[in-house]
Each structure stands twice: as C-alpha cells, then as structure tokens.
Short mmCIF file of C-alpha atoms in Angstrom, two decimals:
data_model
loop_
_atom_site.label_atom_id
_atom_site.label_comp_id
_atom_site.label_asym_id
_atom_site.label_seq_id
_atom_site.Cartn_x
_atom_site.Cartn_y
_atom_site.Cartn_z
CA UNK A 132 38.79 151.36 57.25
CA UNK A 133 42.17 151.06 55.66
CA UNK A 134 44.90 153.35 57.15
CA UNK A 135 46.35 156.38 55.40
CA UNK A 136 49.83 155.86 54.15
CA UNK A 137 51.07 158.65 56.74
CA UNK A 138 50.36 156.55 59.51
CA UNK A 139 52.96 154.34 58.72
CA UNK A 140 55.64 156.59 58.63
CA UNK A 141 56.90 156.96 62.02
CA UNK A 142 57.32 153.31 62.51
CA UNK A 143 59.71 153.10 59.34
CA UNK A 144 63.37 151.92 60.30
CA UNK A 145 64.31 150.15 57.31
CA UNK A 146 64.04 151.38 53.54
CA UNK A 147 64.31 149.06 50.81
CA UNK A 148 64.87 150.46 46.93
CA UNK A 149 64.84 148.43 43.27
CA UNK A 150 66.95 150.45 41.05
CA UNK A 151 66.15 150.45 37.70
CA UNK A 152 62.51 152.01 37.32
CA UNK A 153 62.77 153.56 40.91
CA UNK A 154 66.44 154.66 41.32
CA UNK A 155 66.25 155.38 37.75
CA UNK A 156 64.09 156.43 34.94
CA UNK A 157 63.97 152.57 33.37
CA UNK A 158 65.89 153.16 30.69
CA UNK A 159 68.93 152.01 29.75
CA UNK A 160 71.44 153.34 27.06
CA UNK A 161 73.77 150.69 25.17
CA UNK A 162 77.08 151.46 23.93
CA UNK A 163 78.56 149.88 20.94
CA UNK A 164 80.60 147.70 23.40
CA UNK A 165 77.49 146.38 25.28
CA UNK A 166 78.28 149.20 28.36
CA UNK A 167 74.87 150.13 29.81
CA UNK A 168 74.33 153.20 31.35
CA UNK A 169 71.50 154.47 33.71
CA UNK A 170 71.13 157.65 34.90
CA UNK A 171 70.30 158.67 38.83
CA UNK A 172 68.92 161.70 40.04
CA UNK A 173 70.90 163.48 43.09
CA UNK A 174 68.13 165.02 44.99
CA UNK A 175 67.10 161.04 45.42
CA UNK A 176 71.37 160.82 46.26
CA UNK A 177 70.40 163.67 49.12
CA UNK A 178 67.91 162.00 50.65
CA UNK A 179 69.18 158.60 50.57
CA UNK A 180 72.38 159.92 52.31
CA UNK A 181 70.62 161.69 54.65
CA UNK A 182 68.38 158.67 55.80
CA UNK A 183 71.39 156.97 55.99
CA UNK A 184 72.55 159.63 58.51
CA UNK A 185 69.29 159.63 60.36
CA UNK A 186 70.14 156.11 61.47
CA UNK A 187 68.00 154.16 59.15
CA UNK A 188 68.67 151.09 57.40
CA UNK A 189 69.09 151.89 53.40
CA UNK A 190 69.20 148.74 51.47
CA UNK A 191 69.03 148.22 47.69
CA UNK A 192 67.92 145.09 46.21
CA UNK A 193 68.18 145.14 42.11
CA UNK A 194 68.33 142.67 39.19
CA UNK A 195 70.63 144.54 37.33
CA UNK A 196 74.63 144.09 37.72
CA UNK A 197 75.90 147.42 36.88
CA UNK A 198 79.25 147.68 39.37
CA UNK A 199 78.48 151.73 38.50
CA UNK A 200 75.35 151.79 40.53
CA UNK A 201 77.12 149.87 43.88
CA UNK A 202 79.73 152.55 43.67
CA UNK A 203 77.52 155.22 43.40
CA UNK A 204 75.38 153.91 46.51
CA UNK A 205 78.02 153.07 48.37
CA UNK A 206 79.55 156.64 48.38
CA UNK A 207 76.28 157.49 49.13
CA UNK A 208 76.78 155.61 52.73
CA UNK A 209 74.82 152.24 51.72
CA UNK A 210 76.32 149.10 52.53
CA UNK A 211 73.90 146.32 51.76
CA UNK A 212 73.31 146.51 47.97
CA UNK A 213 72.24 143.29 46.41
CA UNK A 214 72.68 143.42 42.99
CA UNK A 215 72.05 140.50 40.06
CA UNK A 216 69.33 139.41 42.30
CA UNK A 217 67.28 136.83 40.64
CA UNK A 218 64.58 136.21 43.58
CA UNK A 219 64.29 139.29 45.54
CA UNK A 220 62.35 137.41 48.36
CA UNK A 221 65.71 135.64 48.96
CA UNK A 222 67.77 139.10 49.97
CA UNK A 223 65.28 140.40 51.91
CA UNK A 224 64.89 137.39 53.89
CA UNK A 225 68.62 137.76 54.70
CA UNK A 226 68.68 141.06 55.60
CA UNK A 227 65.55 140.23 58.07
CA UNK A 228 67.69 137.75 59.70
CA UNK A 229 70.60 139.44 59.47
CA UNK A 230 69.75 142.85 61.46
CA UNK A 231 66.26 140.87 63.37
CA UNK A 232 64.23 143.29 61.61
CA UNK A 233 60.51 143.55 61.24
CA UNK A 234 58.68 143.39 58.23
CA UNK A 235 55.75 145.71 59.58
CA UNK A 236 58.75 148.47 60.02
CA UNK A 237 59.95 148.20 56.36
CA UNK A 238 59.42 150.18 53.55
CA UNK A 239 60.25 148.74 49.83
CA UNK A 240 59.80 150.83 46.65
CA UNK A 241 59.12 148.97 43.66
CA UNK A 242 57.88 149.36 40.67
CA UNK A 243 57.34 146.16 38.76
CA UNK A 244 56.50 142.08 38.76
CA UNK A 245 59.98 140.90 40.18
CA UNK A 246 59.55 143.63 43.39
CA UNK A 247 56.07 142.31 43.73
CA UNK A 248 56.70 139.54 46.12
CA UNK A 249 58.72 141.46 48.83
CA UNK A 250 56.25 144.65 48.41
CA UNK A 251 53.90 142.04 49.71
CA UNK A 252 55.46 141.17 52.62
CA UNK A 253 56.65 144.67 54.07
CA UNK A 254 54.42 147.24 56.17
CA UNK A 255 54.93 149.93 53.71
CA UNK A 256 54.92 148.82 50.22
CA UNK A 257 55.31 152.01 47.85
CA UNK A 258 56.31 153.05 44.23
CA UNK A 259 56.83 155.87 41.52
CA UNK A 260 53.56 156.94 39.79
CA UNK A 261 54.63 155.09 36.47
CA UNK A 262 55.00 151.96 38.59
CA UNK A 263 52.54 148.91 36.95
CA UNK A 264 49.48 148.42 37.58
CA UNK A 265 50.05 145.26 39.64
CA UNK A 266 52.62 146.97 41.85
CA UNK A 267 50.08 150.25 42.64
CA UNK A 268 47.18 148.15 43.53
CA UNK A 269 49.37 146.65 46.44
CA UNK A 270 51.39 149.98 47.23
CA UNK A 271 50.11 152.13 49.87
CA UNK A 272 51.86 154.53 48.83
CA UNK A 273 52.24 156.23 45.83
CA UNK A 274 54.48 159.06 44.72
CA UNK A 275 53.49 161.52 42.66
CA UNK A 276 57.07 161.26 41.10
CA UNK A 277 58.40 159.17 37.99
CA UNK A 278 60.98 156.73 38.70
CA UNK A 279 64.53 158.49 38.71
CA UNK A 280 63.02 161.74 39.14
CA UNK A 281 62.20 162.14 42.83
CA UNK A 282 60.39 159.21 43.89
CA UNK A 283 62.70 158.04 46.49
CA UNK A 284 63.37 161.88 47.64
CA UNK A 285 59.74 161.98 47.88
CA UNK A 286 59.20 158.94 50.29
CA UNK A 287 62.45 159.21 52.14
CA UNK A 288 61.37 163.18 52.81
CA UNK A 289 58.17 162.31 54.48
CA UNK A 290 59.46 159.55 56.44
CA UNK A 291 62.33 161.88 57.71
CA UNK A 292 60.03 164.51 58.82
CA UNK A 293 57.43 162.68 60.31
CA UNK A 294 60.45 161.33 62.42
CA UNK A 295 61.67 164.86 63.16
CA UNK A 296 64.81 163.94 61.38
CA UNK A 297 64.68 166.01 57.96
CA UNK A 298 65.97 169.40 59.37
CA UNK A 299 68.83 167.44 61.23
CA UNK A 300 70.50 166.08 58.49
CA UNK A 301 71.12 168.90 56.26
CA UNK A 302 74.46 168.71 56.54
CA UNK A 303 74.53 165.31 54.82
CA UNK A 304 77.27 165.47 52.22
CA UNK A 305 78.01 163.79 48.94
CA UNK A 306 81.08 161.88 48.53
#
C-alpha cells in the first residue's frame, strides 16, 4: 500500500522550488521594452523564510533569468538559486554533492515537463493543484493551492509542523 504524503514529512531536510508556475502564478507581463515581470505571493515569502530559519535547506532551481526573482529570494535568506537552468537534473545533482544530501530527504515542487525529471528522483515530489497532468501523476503531494497563491506556504507549513518547527519561527522577518 502506497504511503500517505504525511509520512514523509518529518524526514524532509531539503526543499527544492521551480519558480514560475509554483513561486508564481505562470504568467508573465511584458513591457514595451521586453522587461518581464512576475508576481510572488508573501505568505509563500513567510514560509520560505521561516524554513530557512528552521535550519532547512531552501533551494530554487528555475529556467527563467529574471535577476528580480534572485534578489527577492535572497532577501528572503536563500542562497542557492539556480536560475537560466536549462537541465534541472544538472543543479540538483550539484547541490546533492555539494551538501551530501539524500534524495529520499528532498522535497521538489514542480509543476511542469522541465521539473519532471528531478520530481522523479526526490522522496517527496509535490506541486500546485494547476500543476500538469504529467507532473500530478508522479507528485505525492498535491496542494490544494494554485501556483503563486500559497502552494509553497502550504507544503512548507506542514513540513514545519510536523517537525515541531512552525510555532518557533514566528519571528521570521522580511528583509
């Protein structure tokens, strides 16, 4: 019988995040001059700063180049964001070797084909409800949230407080 999602939890040490479709809503907005804009929702800012606090390992991993979004995250406490990735299964295998983690202890949110890979090689693979299909059938978890509007609070929430480390970080400020 497969597992429930829940009972991965309090193994998690390590979350992995796309952006665009999981940090954000998907959608970008083009300016005249070819800026793009995305926009990020800060009760996902909370809890990423506050698993950052707990003494997890936040990571993002995105296609997208926007030098906006590594600001963002790193004043949110994250220090290994991988943008412009082209094959995601490349910076994940680095950070792997580069803290000795294991795969079984990660969690990755995704939401579409180029996540697909990694979400196959983690313990927790997991995604916003308007994730593809593809990406749900190999998720064990996932959230009843949109991406950009709670999914990563969602996850990052549970994990926290099956770890007894939710309450304990509510003094996790924004920068």
């Amino acid at each position: 019988m497969e597992k429930s999602y829940k009972e991965y939890l309090p193994q998690i040490d390590t979350l992995i995040f796309d952006v665009d479709g999981v940090l954000t809503n998907g959608i970008v907005t083009i300016f005249p001059d070819g800026q793009l804009i995305r926009q990020m929702n800060t009760k996902d800012g909370y809890a990423l700063r506050a698993a950052v606090k707990a003494g997890l390992k936040v990571c993002i991993i995105s296609g997208g180049k926007n030098e906006g979004v590594r600001t963002r995250l790193e004043n949110l406490g994250i220090t290994d964001i991988y943008l412009g990735a082209q094959n995601k299964t490349d910076q994940f295998n680095e950070l792997v070797e580069k803290y000795n983690l294991k795969p079984e202890n990660i969690m990755y949110m995704g939401d579409d084909i180029p996540d697909y890979p990694v979400m196959k090689l983690v313990g927790m693979p997991a995604c916003p409800n308007d994730a593809i299909r593809e990406i749900q059938q190999i998720s064990k978890y996932i959230s009843d949230k949109t991406g950009g509007n709670g999914c990563a609070r969602d996850i990052i929430e549970q994990i926290l407080r099956v770890q007894g480390k939710w309450e304990s970080n509510f003094d996790a400020q924004y920068h």
